[in-house]
mmCIF file of C-alpha atoms in Angstrom:
data_model
loop_
_atom_site.group_PDB
_atom_site.id
_atom_site.type_symbol
_atom_site.label_atom_id
_atom_site.label_comp_id
_atom_site.label_asym_id
_atom_site.label_seq_id
_atom_site.Cartn_x
_atom_site.Cartn_y
_atom_site.Cartn_z
ATOM 1 C CA UNK H 246 12.812 -9.015 -12.619
ATOM 2 C CA UNK H 247 9.536 -7.327 -14.039
ATOM 3 C CA UNK H 248 6.170 -9.244 -14.216
ATOM 4 C CA UNK H 249 4.596 -9.707 -17.506
ATOM 5 C CA UNK H 250 1.315 -9.366 -18.807
ATOM 6 C CA UNK H 251 0.587 -13.189 -18.837
ATOM 7 C CA UNK H 252 2.197 -13.389 -15.207
ATOM 8 C CA UNK H 253 -0.293 -10.834 -14.282
ATOM 9 C CA UNK H 254 -3.201 -12.422 -15.831
ATOM 10 C CA UNK H 255 -2.667 -15.673 -13.902
ATOM 11 C CA UNK H 256 -2.433 -14.249 -10.652
ATOM 12 C CA UNK H 257 -5.702 -12.308 -11.375
ATOM 13 C CA UNK H 258 -7.579 -15.391 -12.583
ATOM 14 C CA UNK H 259 -6.119 -17.697 -9.620
ATOM 15 C CA UNK H 260 -8.703 -19.089 -7.282
ATOM 16 C CA UNK H 261 -7.835 -17.943 -3.429
ATOM 17 C CA UNK H 262 -9.209 -21.252 -2.238
ATOM 18 C CA UNK H 263 -6.911 -23.144 -4.243
ATOM 19 C CA UNK H 264 -3.929 -21.399 -2.632
ATOM 20 C CA UNK H 265 -5.011 -21.046 0.742
ATOM 21 C CA UNK H 266 -4.529 -24.757 1.967
ATOM 22 C CA UNK H 267 -0.950 -24.220 0.768
ATOM 23 C CA UNK H 268 -0.639 -21.111 2.792
ATOM 24 C CA UNK H 269 -1.804 -23.124 5.875
ATOM 25 C CA UNK H 270 0.347 -26.274 5.233
ATOM 26 C CA UNK H 271 3.450 -24.252 4.902
ATOM 27 C CA UNK H 272 3.120 -22.126 8.084
ATOM 28 C CA UNK H 273 1.893 -25.465 10.086
ATOM 29 C CA UNK H 274 4.781 -26.976 8.726
ATOM 30 C CA UNK H 275 7.236 -24.565 10.417
ATOM 31 C CA UNK H 276 5.076 -24.524 13.869
ATOM 32 C CA UNK H 277 2.830 -21.601 13.145
ATOM 33 C CA UNK H 278 -0.868 -21.900 13.495
ATOM 34 C CA UNK H 279 -3.641 -21.357 11.166
ATOM 35 C CA UNK H 280 -4.795 -18.654 13.685
ATOM 36 C CA UNK H 281 -1.584 -16.710 12.991
ATOM 37 C CA UNK H 282 -1.855 -17.101 9.114
ATOM 38 C CA UNK H 283 -5.383 -15.465 9.970
ATOM 39 C CA UNK H 284 -3.889 -12.647 11.810
ATOM 40 C CA UNK H 285 -1.725 -12.114 8.969
ATOM 41 C CA UNK H 286 -4.497 -12.000 6.112
ATOM 42 C CA UNK H 287 -6.280 -9.634 8.533
ATOM 43 C CA UNK H 288 -4.006 -7.573 9.247
ATOM 44 C CA UNK H 289 -3.250 -6.903 5.106
ATOM 45 C CA UNK H 290 -6.827 -7.129 4.257
ATOM 46 C CA UNK H 291 -8.985 -6.162 7.111
ATOM 47 C CA UNK H 292 -10.932 -9.477 6.550
ATOM 48 C CA UNK H 293 -12.070 -11.390 9.762
ATOM 49 C CA UNK H 294 -12.029 -15.020 10.018
ATOM 50 C CA UNK H 295 -16.074 -15.129 8.841
ATOM 51 C CA UNK H 296 -15.199 -13.129 5.576
ATOM 52 C CA UNK H 297 -11.774 -15.197 4.996
ATOM 53 C CA UNK H 298 -14.020 -18.159 5.212
ATOM 54 C CA UNK H 299 -16.882 -16.971 3.150
ATOM 55 C CA UNK H 300 -14.200 -15.942 0.387
ATOM 56 C CA UNK H 301 -12.989 -19.443 0.319
ATOM 57 C CA UNK H 302 -16.500 -20.643 0.183
ATOM 58 C CA UNK H 303 -17.286 -18.422 -2.873
ATOM 59 C CA UNK H 304 -14.176 -19.677 -4.549
ATOM 60 C CA UNK H 305 -13.292 -15.988 -5.454
ATOM 61 C CA UNK H 306 -10.346 -15.305 -7.649
ATOM 62 C CA UNK H 307 -7.405 -12.974 -6.006
ATOM 63 C CA UNK H 308 -8.943 -10.126 -8.171
ATOM 64 C CA UNK H 309 -12.200 -10.535 -6.174
ATOM 65 C CA UNK H 310 -10.394 -11.167 -3.153
ATOM 66 C CA UNK H 311 -8.340 -8.032 -2.939
ATOM 67 C CA UNK H 312 -11.000 -5.908 -4.671
ATOM 68 C CA UNK H 313 -12.928 -6.587 -1.460
ATOM 69 C CA UNK H 314 -10.083 -5.724 0.835
ATOM 70 C CA UNK H 315 -9.167 -2.888 2.403
ATOM 71 C CA UNK H 316 -5.353 -2.831 2.281
ATOM 72 C CA UNK H 317 -3.317 -1.915 5.235
ATOM 73 C CA UNK H 318 -1.650 1.309 4.618
ATOM 74 C CA UNK H 319 1.853 -0.080 6.032
ATOM 75 C CA UNK H 320 1.325 -2.739 3.665
ATOM 76 C CA UNK H 321 3.896 -0.473 1.563
ATOM 77 C CA UNK H 322 6.362 -1.244 4.139
ATOM 78 C CA UNK H 323 6.553 -4.823 2.664
ATOM 79 C CA UNK H 324 9.697 -5.289 0.932
ATOM 80 C CA UNK H 325 12.197 -7.477 -0.259
ATOM 81 C CA UNK H 326 12.257 -10.956 -2.932
ATOM 82 C CA UNK H 327 9.216 -13.512 -3.286
ATOM 83 C CA UNK H 328 8.846 -15.698 -5.768
ATOM 84 C CA UNK H 329 12.050 -14.115 -7.856
ATOM 85 C CA UNK H 330 9.811 -10.659 -7.765
ATOM 86 C CA UNK H 331 11.219 -7.547 -5.942
ATOM 87 C CA UNK H 332 7.902 -6.474 -4.198
ATOM 88 C CA UNK H 333 8.900 -2.790 -4.452
ATOM 89 C CA UNK H 334 9.586 -3.035 -8.667
ATOM 90 C CA UNK H 335 6.102 -4.681 -9.111
ATOM 91 C CA UNK H 336 3.970 -1.991 -11.310
ATOM 92 C CA UNK H 337 0.836 -4.418 -11.299
ATOM 93 C CA UNK H 338 -1.443 -3.481 -8.212
ATOM 94 C CA UNK H 339 -2.945 -6.783 -7.938
ATOM 95 C CA UNK H 340 0.163 -8.640 -8.453
ATOM 96 C CA UNK H 341 1.972 -6.545 -5.822
ATOM 97 C CA UNK H 342 -1.018 -7.397 -3.407
ATOM 98 C CA UNK H 343 -0.618 -11.040 -4.014
ATOM 99 C CA UNK H 344 3.124 -10.667 -3.216
ATOM 100 C CA UNK H 345 2.721 -8.908 -0.279
ATOM 101 C CA UNK H 346 0.441 -11.818 1.088
ATOM 102 C CA UNK H 347 3.080 -14.238 -0.019
ATOM 103 C CA UNK H 348 5.783 -12.555 1.666
ATOM 104 C CA UNK H 349 3.931 -12.290 4.832
ATOM 105 C CA UNK H 350 3.255 -15.903 4.534
ATOM 106 C CA UNK H 351 6.669 -16.496 4.060
ATOM 107 C CA UNK H 352 7.781 -14.616 7.209
ATOM 108 C CA UNK H 353 5.387 -16.344 9.318
ATOM 109 C CA UNK H 354 6.566 -19.726 8.014
ATOM 110 C CA UNK H 355 9.993 -18.697 8.664
ATOM 111 C CA UNK H 356 9.640 -17.633 12.473
ATOM 112 C CA UNK H 357 9.905 -14.036 12.129
ATOM 113 C CA UNK H 358 8.140 -12.303 15.260
ATOM 114 C CA UNK H 359 4.301 -11.329 14.728
ATOM 115 C CA UNK H 360 5.080 -7.645 15.721
ATOM 116 C CA UNK H 361 7.887 -7.179 12.616
ATOM 117 C CA UNK H 362 5.446 -9.283 10.372
ATOM 118 C CA UNK H 363 2.838 -6.642 10.965
ATOM 119 C CA UNK H 364 5.209 -3.747 10.506
ATOM 120 C CA UNK H 365 4.252 -2.607 14.178
ATOM 121 C CA UNK H 366 7.779 -1.716 15.284
#
């Protein structure tokens, strides 16, 4: 499924602070921790806990969030389908980065081992 310009625009303007609590709820409901969530976000973006909180407090959009990130070069190893989209086929960079994060959060919630989530083995 290809993303549409409207979908990409919605992703661009969506606020990170409004989605973040859903990430926390999703992983905690499945027995994972907020600290593990932060490990995943840090791996993908290079942000430490203080920076994540600063971005939440600033109420940044996903465009601003990923604009300040240093995306892990191994992020391209994230494959599969998330939210109905095959990550490898997404041509809009920002939308792809958002789906990288969604996929990592999903894998964390599904109980996947951290080494696998962080593409370290």
